[in-house]
Amino acid sequence: MKLFPNTDLPKSYVISLFLILLASLRPWFFYDIRQLVFVFAIFPIIFFVLHRPIKLSNAEKSSYAFFCIMIFFLRPELALTTVSAALIECIALYSIFVLSEEEKKNLLRVFSIVFSSLLAISMVFWLANIIGFRLLPSNTIVLGDRIFENHYFFVLQRTTGILPIDFFQAFLLEPGHLGFIASMFLFANNFDFRKKYNWIFALSIITSFSLAGYLLFGIGFLLTRIEASKANIAKIIGLLIALFSIVSVSSSYNNGDNLLNNEILSRLIIEDGRIVGDNRVSLAVDNRLEEIINNNDYNTLFWGVSKREFEGEDYGER
């Protein structure tokens, strides 16, 4: 059975590929069974690939090889589980490379509709919770070393921000994860806001108050508009003026004591030679990196520290 009018993409392939995408984002409901989802989802994809002719150009082969190298290179260690996951991701990626341009566009459209629908449902329950309507009971779950308030359609990490609300992160572990994937969907869709699902992605980024999401959104939007405008200087200047206006108003409104300035703009200030928001690792990482550079330890710089050293040091957030 055809999923799209003009393609032969089977539903089993599309569903399996979407499950791998979703599991790679580590939502709370896949947290403990992520590897299991990968294993079961890859079989329809392998079956699909085996029945597809190989029609890759030299440029596509080079691009695919580069992405596969990066997938393996970014593994924290070479263990059975990590290597297996990398192989699965490479196979899934290859299945996209062999699609026609029309099939890729249709696949993006389906993924955008499904994922934005999940975010929309999650946001409805999140907004209801903010205004005091508990539509579902909640419980406490522990994922790794973090504790979440699980409302099933969304999870919360209690914040100490200036407003008594929790930032939107849907069913993902961090607002930054949501900001990243929503920005990627918007960029892939060329920030075409004539499509309703792109508004959901944009609203998800805004309510996540994720610095990474805001930066990716801004950079991606600027790049697509420059490309679309064919170097139309007036449009580029207009975008820069709008951005400058937002920054100026946020910095001055209520003497800077507002949500946008506190949670986003203040984290972009440079103090002591570094960005304030660059606080994802401990001081031990900074000291170790300085030691590696001073000693010209290119082997460690390229391949990273051993698992024993990583687990033995405080390399987490400050």
Short mmCIF file of C-alpha atoms in Angstrom, two decimals:
data_model
loop_
_atom_site.label_atom_id
_atom_site.label_comp_id
_atom_site.label_asym_id
_atom_site.label_seq_id
_atom_site.Cartn_x
_atom_site.Cartn_y
_atom_site.Cartn_z
CA MET A 1 0.00 0.00 0.00
CA LYS A 2 1.34 3.39 -1.00
CA LEU A 3 1.70 6.05 1.65
CA PHE A 4 2.01 8.88 -0.89
CA PRO A 5 0.18 9.28 -4.20
CA ASN A 6 3.34 9.50 -6.30
CA THR A 7 5.80 7.27 -4.43
CA ASP A 8 6.23 3.67 -3.43
CA LEU A 9 7.31 4.30 0.16
CA PRO A 10 5.75 1.63 2.37
CA LYS A 11 4.16 2.62 5.66
CA SER A 12 6.34 0.18 7.58
CA TYR A 13 9.46 1.98 6.36
CA VAL A 14 8.16 5.46 7.17
CA ILE A 15 6.92 4.44 10.65
CA SER A 16 10.19 2.66 11.46
CA LEU A 17 12.29 5.62 10.34
CA PHE A 18 10.17 7.99 12.42
CA LEU A 19 10.55 5.73 15.48
CA ILE A 20 14.33 5.83 15.08
CA LEU A 21 14.22 9.63 14.82
CA LEU A 22 12.03 9.82 17.92
CA ALA A 23 14.12 7.35 19.91
CA SER A 24 17.32 9.25 19.03
CA LEU A 25 15.85 12.29 20.80
CA ARG A 26 15.46 10.18 23.98
CA PRO A 27 11.88 11.05 24.99
CA TRP A 28 10.93 9.87 28.47
CA PHE A 29 8.84 6.95 27.20
CA PHE A 30 11.75 5.55 25.16
CA TYR A 31 14.49 6.34 27.69
CA ASP A 32 14.94 2.77 29.00
CA ILE A 33 14.05 0.95 25.76
CA ARG A 34 15.83 3.14 23.22
CA GLN A 35 18.15 0.38 21.99
CA LEU A 36 15.21 -2.03 21.73
CA VAL A 37 13.30 0.45 19.56
CA PHE A 38 16.34 0.80 17.32
CA VAL A 39 16.66 -2.96 16.87
CA PHE A 40 13.01 -3.60 16.02
CA ALA A 41 12.66 -0.52 13.81
CA ILE A 42 15.70 -1.25 11.64
CA PHE A 43 14.36 -4.46 10.05
CA PRO A 44 11.70 -2.82 7.83
CA ILE A 45 14.32 -0.26 6.83
CA ILE A 46 16.82 -2.97 5.85
CA PHE A 47 14.12 -4.73 3.86
CA PHE A 48 13.33 -1.44 2.11
CA VAL A 49 17.00 -0.76 1.28
CA LEU A 50 17.57 -4.26 -0.12
CA HIS A 51 14.80 -3.69 -2.65
CA ARG A 52 16.10 -0.28 -3.74
CA PRO A 53 18.59 0.18 -6.60
CA ILE A 54 21.79 2.00 -5.70
CA LYS A 55 21.83 5.28 -7.62
CA LEU A 56 24.15 7.54 -5.68
CA SER A 57 26.36 10.14 -7.31
CA ASN A 58 29.97 10.52 -6.24
CA ALA A 59 29.03 13.62 -4.24
CA GLU A 60 26.26 11.72 -2.44
CA LYS A 61 28.63 8.84 -1.69
CA SER A 62 31.15 11.27 -0.23
CA SER A 63 28.48 12.98 1.86
CA TYR A 64 27.17 9.66 3.14
CA ALA A 65 30.69 8.47 4.04
CA PHE A 66 31.35 11.75 5.90
CA PHE A 67 28.13 11.46 7.96
CA CYS A 68 28.86 7.82 8.82
CA ILE A 69 32.36 8.70 9.99
CA MET A 70 30.90 11.44 12.19
CA ILE A 71 28.27 9.07 13.59
CA PHE A 72 30.98 6.64 14.71
CA PHE A 73 33.40 9.38 15.76
CA LEU A 74 30.85 10.93 18.13
CA ARG A 75 30.29 7.68 20.04
CA PRO A 76 31.42 8.08 23.68
CA GLU A 77 33.10 4.66 23.52
CA LEU A 78 33.50 1.68 21.19
CA ALA A 79 31.23 -0.84 22.90
CA LEU A 80 28.77 -3.32 21.43
CA THR A 81 25.73 -1.15 22.18
CA THR A 82 27.24 2.07 20.82
CA VAL A 83 28.64 0.44 17.68
CA SER A 84 25.31 -1.31 17.04
CA ALA A 85 23.45 1.98 17.44
CA ALA A 86 25.88 3.68 15.05
CA LEU A 87 25.37 0.95 12.43
CA ILE A 88 21.60 1.28 12.73
CA GLU A 89 21.82 5.06 12.29
CA CYS A 90 24.05 4.63 9.22
CA ILE A 91 21.60 2.18 7.65
CA ALA A 92 18.68 4.51 8.38
CA LEU A 93 20.62 7.42 6.89
CA TYR A 94 21.46 5.40 3.79
CA SER A 95 17.77 4.64 3.25
CA ILE A 96 17.17 8.39 2.97
CA PHE A 97 20.05 8.90 0.53
CA VAL A 98 18.54 6.40 -1.94
CA LEU A 99 15.20 8.23 -2.05
CA SER A 100 14.26 10.47 -4.93
CA GLU A 101 13.97 14.21 -4.32
CA GLU A 102 10.18 13.99 -4.42
CA GLU A 103 10.17 11.13 -1.92
CA LYS A 104 12.44 13.09 0.42
CA LYS A 105 10.06 16.06 0.30
CA ASN A 106 7.08 13.83 1.03
CA LEU A 107 8.93 12.14 3.88
CA LEU A 108 9.79 15.53 5.39
CA ARG A 109 6.15 16.60 5.08
CA VAL A 110 4.88 13.48 6.87
CA PHE A 111 7.50 13.75 9.63
CA SER A 112 6.73 17.46 10.07
CA ILE A 113 2.99 16.85 10.37
CA VAL A 114 3.34 13.94 12.80
CA PHE A 115 5.98 15.53 15.03
CA SER A 116 4.25 18.93 15.13
CA SER A 117 0.99 17.18 16.02
CA LEU A 118 2.71 15.49 18.97
CA LEU A 119 4.08 18.87 20.06
CA ALA A 120 0.68 20.54 19.70
CA ILE A 121 -1.00 17.92 21.90
CA SER A 122 1.81 18.22 24.43
CA MET A 123 1.53 22.01 24.45
CA VAL A 124 -2.22 21.91 25.09
CA PHE A 125 -1.68 19.81 28.22
CA TRP A 126 1.26 22.00 29.25
CA LEU A 127 -0.78 25.22 28.92
CA ALA A 128 -3.67 23.65 30.81
CA ASN A 129 -1.27 22.78 33.62
CA ILE A 130 0.07 26.35 33.76
CA ILE A 131 -3.38 27.88 34.22
CA GLY A 132 -4.25 25.33 36.90
CA PHE A 133 -6.11 22.55 35.08
CA ARG A 134 -4.59 19.14 35.78
CA LEU A 135 -6.08 17.07 32.97
CA LEU A 136 -4.10 13.97 33.95
CA PRO A 137 -2.46 12.81 37.17
CA SER A 138 1.31 13.14 37.40
CA ASN A 139 4.10 11.16 38.97
CA THR A 140 7.81 11.52 39.59
CA ILE A 141 10.27 9.69 37.37
CA VAL A 142 14.06 9.45 37.51
CA LEU A 143 15.90 9.41 34.19
CA GLY A 144 19.63 9.09 34.64
CA ASP A 145 20.63 11.53 37.35
CA ARG A 146 17.66 13.87 36.85
CA ILE A 147 14.21 13.93 38.42
CA PHE A 148 11.17 14.88 36.36
CA GLU A 149 7.53 15.57 37.08
CA ASN A 150 5.88 13.35 34.49
CA HIS A 151 2.50 14.45 33.11
CA TYR A 152 2.63 11.78 30.39
CA PHE A 153 2.12 14.20 27.50
CA PHE A 154 4.88 16.45 28.82
CA VAL A 155 7.54 16.44 31.52
CA LEU A 156 8.76 19.23 33.78
CA GLN A 157 11.98 20.17 35.45
CA ARG A 158 11.28 22.77 38.12
CA THR A 159 12.96 26.08 37.34
CA THR A 160 14.02 29.03 39.46
CA GLY A 161 13.21 31.62 36.81
CA ILE A 162 11.52 34.97 37.35
CA LEU A 163 8.10 33.64 36.33
CA PRO A 164 6.24 30.85 38.16
CA ILE A 165 6.06 28.68 35.04
CA ASP A 166 8.03 25.74 33.76
CA PHE A 167 9.61 26.04 30.34
CA PHE A 168 8.09 23.87 27.64
CA GLN A 169 10.15 20.82 26.73
CA ALA A 170 7.30 18.52 25.61
CA PHE A 171 8.18 14.87 26.27
CA LEU A 172 11.95 15.41 25.86
CA LEU A 173 14.59 15.60 28.56
CA GLU A 174 15.61 19.24 28.08
CA PRO A 175 14.21 22.40 26.50
CA GLY A 176 17.41 22.47 24.44
CA HIS A 177 16.57 19.12 22.85
CA LEU A 178 13.20 20.50 21.79
CA GLY A 179 14.75 23.75 20.53
CA PHE A 180 17.24 21.80 18.44
CA ILE A 181 14.84 19.43 16.67
CA ALA A 182 12.19 22.13 16.14
CA SER A 183 14.81 24.41 14.58
CA MET A 184 15.99 21.58 12.32
CA PHE A 185 12.43 20.97 11.10
CA LEU A 186 11.98 24.68 10.42
CA PHE A 187 15.26 24.89 8.54
CA ALA A 188 14.43 21.79 6.47
CA ASN A 189 11.05 23.35 5.64
CA ASN A 190 12.76 26.61 4.64
CA PHE A 191 10.90 28.49 7.38
CA ASP A 192 7.79 28.41 5.21
CA PHE A 193 5.12 29.72 7.58
CA ARG A 194 2.40 29.13 5.02
CA LYS A 195 2.52 25.60 6.41
CA LYS A 196 0.71 25.51 9.74
CA TYR A 197 3.00 22.96 11.34
CA ASN A 198 5.92 25.37 11.11
CA TRP A 199 4.07 27.74 13.43
CA ILE A 200 3.90 24.94 16.00
CA PHE A 201 7.66 24.40 15.72
CA ALA A 202 8.29 28.13 16.13
CA LEU A 203 5.97 28.39 19.14
CA SER A 204 7.66 25.38 20.71
CA ILE A 205 11.04 27.10 20.41
CA ILE A 206 9.70 30.35 21.88
CA THR A 207 8.10 28.67 24.91
CA SER A 208 11.14 26.46 25.53
CA PHE A 209 13.33 29.52 26.29
CA SER A 210 16.26 27.45 25.07
CA LEU A 211 19.35 29.47 24.22
CA ALA A 212 20.42 26.82 21.70
CA GLY A 213 16.95 26.82 20.14
CA TYR A 214 16.88 30.61 19.85
CA LEU A 215 20.34 30.75 18.27
CA LEU A 216 19.61 27.94 15.80
CA PHE A 217 16.29 29.55 14.91
CA GLY A 218 17.88 32.96 14.38
CA ILE A 219 20.84 31.72 12.35
CA GLY A 220 18.70 29.37 10.25
CA PHE A 221 16.06 32.02 9.59
CA LEU A 222 18.69 34.58 8.59
CA LEU A 223 20.44 32.16 6.23
CA THR A 224 17.22 31.11 4.49
CA ARG A 225 16.09 34.69 4.10
CA ILE A 226 19.43 35.76 2.65
CA GLU A 227 19.24 32.88 0.19
CA ALA A 228 15.61 33.63 -0.68
CA SER A 229 16.18 37.34 -1.08
CA LYS A 230 19.16 36.83 -3.40
CA ALA A 231 21.24 39.30 -1.43
CA ASN A 232 18.41 41.82 -1.12
CA ILE A 233 20.17 44.32 1.12
CA ALA A 234 16.94 46.03 2.21
CA LYS A 235 15.49 42.78 3.60
CA ILE A 236 18.72 41.89 5.38
CA ILE A 237 18.92 45.34 6.96
CA GLY A 238 15.27 45.04 7.98
CA LEU A 239 15.97 41.75 9.77
CA LEU A 240 18.96 43.22 11.58
CA ILE A 241 16.94 46.27 12.66
CA ALA A 242 14.16 44.03 13.98
CA LEU A 243 16.68 41.92 15.92
CA PHE A 244 18.37 45.02 17.33
CA SER A 245 14.98 46.41 18.40
CA ILE A 246 14.06 43.21 20.24
CA VAL A 247 17.41 43.17 22.06
CA SER A 248 17.14 46.87 22.98
CA VAL A 249 13.58 46.63 24.32
CA SER A 250 14.32 43.47 26.29
CA SER A 251 17.49 44.96 27.79
CA SER A 252 15.74 48.16 28.91
CA TYR A 253 12.22 46.97 29.82
CA ASN A 254 11.81 46.83 33.61
CA ASN A 255 15.54 47.59 33.88
CA GLY A 256 16.33 44.28 32.21
CA ASP A 257 14.40 42.25 34.77
CA ASN A 258 12.27 40.31 32.30
CA LEU A 259 12.10 36.75 31.08
CA LEU A 260 13.74 37.19 27.67
CA ASN A 261 16.67 39.19 29.02
CA ASN A 262 17.26 36.97 32.07
CA GLU A 263 16.97 33.61 30.36
CA ILE A 264 18.42 34.36 26.90
CA LEU A 265 20.21 37.67 26.35
CA SER A 266 22.07 37.81 29.67
CA ARG A 267 23.58 34.41 28.87
CA LEU A 268 25.23 35.86 25.75
CA ILE A 269 27.27 38.41 27.70
CA ILE A 270 31.02 37.84 27.62
CA GLU A 271 32.72 37.82 31.02
CA ASP A 272 36.39 36.97 31.60
CA GLY A 273 36.78 36.04 27.95
CA ARG A 274 33.90 33.59 27.77
CA ILE A 275 30.15 33.62 27.18
CA VAL A 276 28.10 33.50 30.40
CA GLY A 277 25.78 30.86 28.95
CA ASP A 278 28.74 28.58 28.21
CA ASN A 279 28.26 26.64 31.44
CA ARG A 280 27.58 23.13 30.23
CA VAL A 281 30.73 21.61 31.69
CA SER A 282 32.62 21.83 34.95
CA LEU A 283 35.84 23.68 35.68
CA ALA A 284 37.64 20.32 35.50
CA VAL A 285 36.97 20.21 31.75
CA ASP A 286 38.49 23.65 31.22
CA ASN A 287 41.59 22.71 33.22
CA ARG A 288 41.97 19.36 31.44
CA LEU A 289 41.60 20.97 28.00
CA GLU A 290 44.19 23.61 28.86
CA GLU A 291 46.56 20.85 30.02
CA ILE A 292 46.04 18.89 26.76
CA ILE A 293 46.74 21.95 24.62
CA ASN A 294 49.80 23.03 26.62
CA ASN A 295 51.28 19.52 26.37
CA ASN A 296 50.49 19.22 22.65
CA ASP A 297 48.58 16.02 23.44
CA TYR A 298 46.94 15.76 20.02
CA ASN A 299 46.00 12.12 20.54
CA THR A 300 43.76 12.97 23.50
CA LEU A 301 42.53 16.14 21.80
CA PHE A 302 41.38 14.14 18.78
CA TRP A 303 40.14 10.91 20.38
CA GLY A 304 39.09 12.17 23.83
CA VAL A 305 39.86 10.91 27.31
CA SER A 306 39.37 7.32 28.42
CA LYS A 307 36.10 6.11 29.87
CA ARG A 308 37.79 5.54 33.23
CA GLU A 309 39.01 9.14 33.39
CA PHE A 310 35.67 10.52 32.21
CA GLU A 311 33.70 8.65 34.88
CA GLY A 312 36.27 9.47 37.55
CA GLU A 313 36.17 13.23 37.10
CA ASP A 314 33.48 15.84 37.56
CA TYR A 315 32.89 16.70 33.91
CA GLY A 316 29.24 17.70 34.33
CA GLU A 317 27.56 21.09 34.45
CA ARG A 318 28.86 23.81 36.75
#
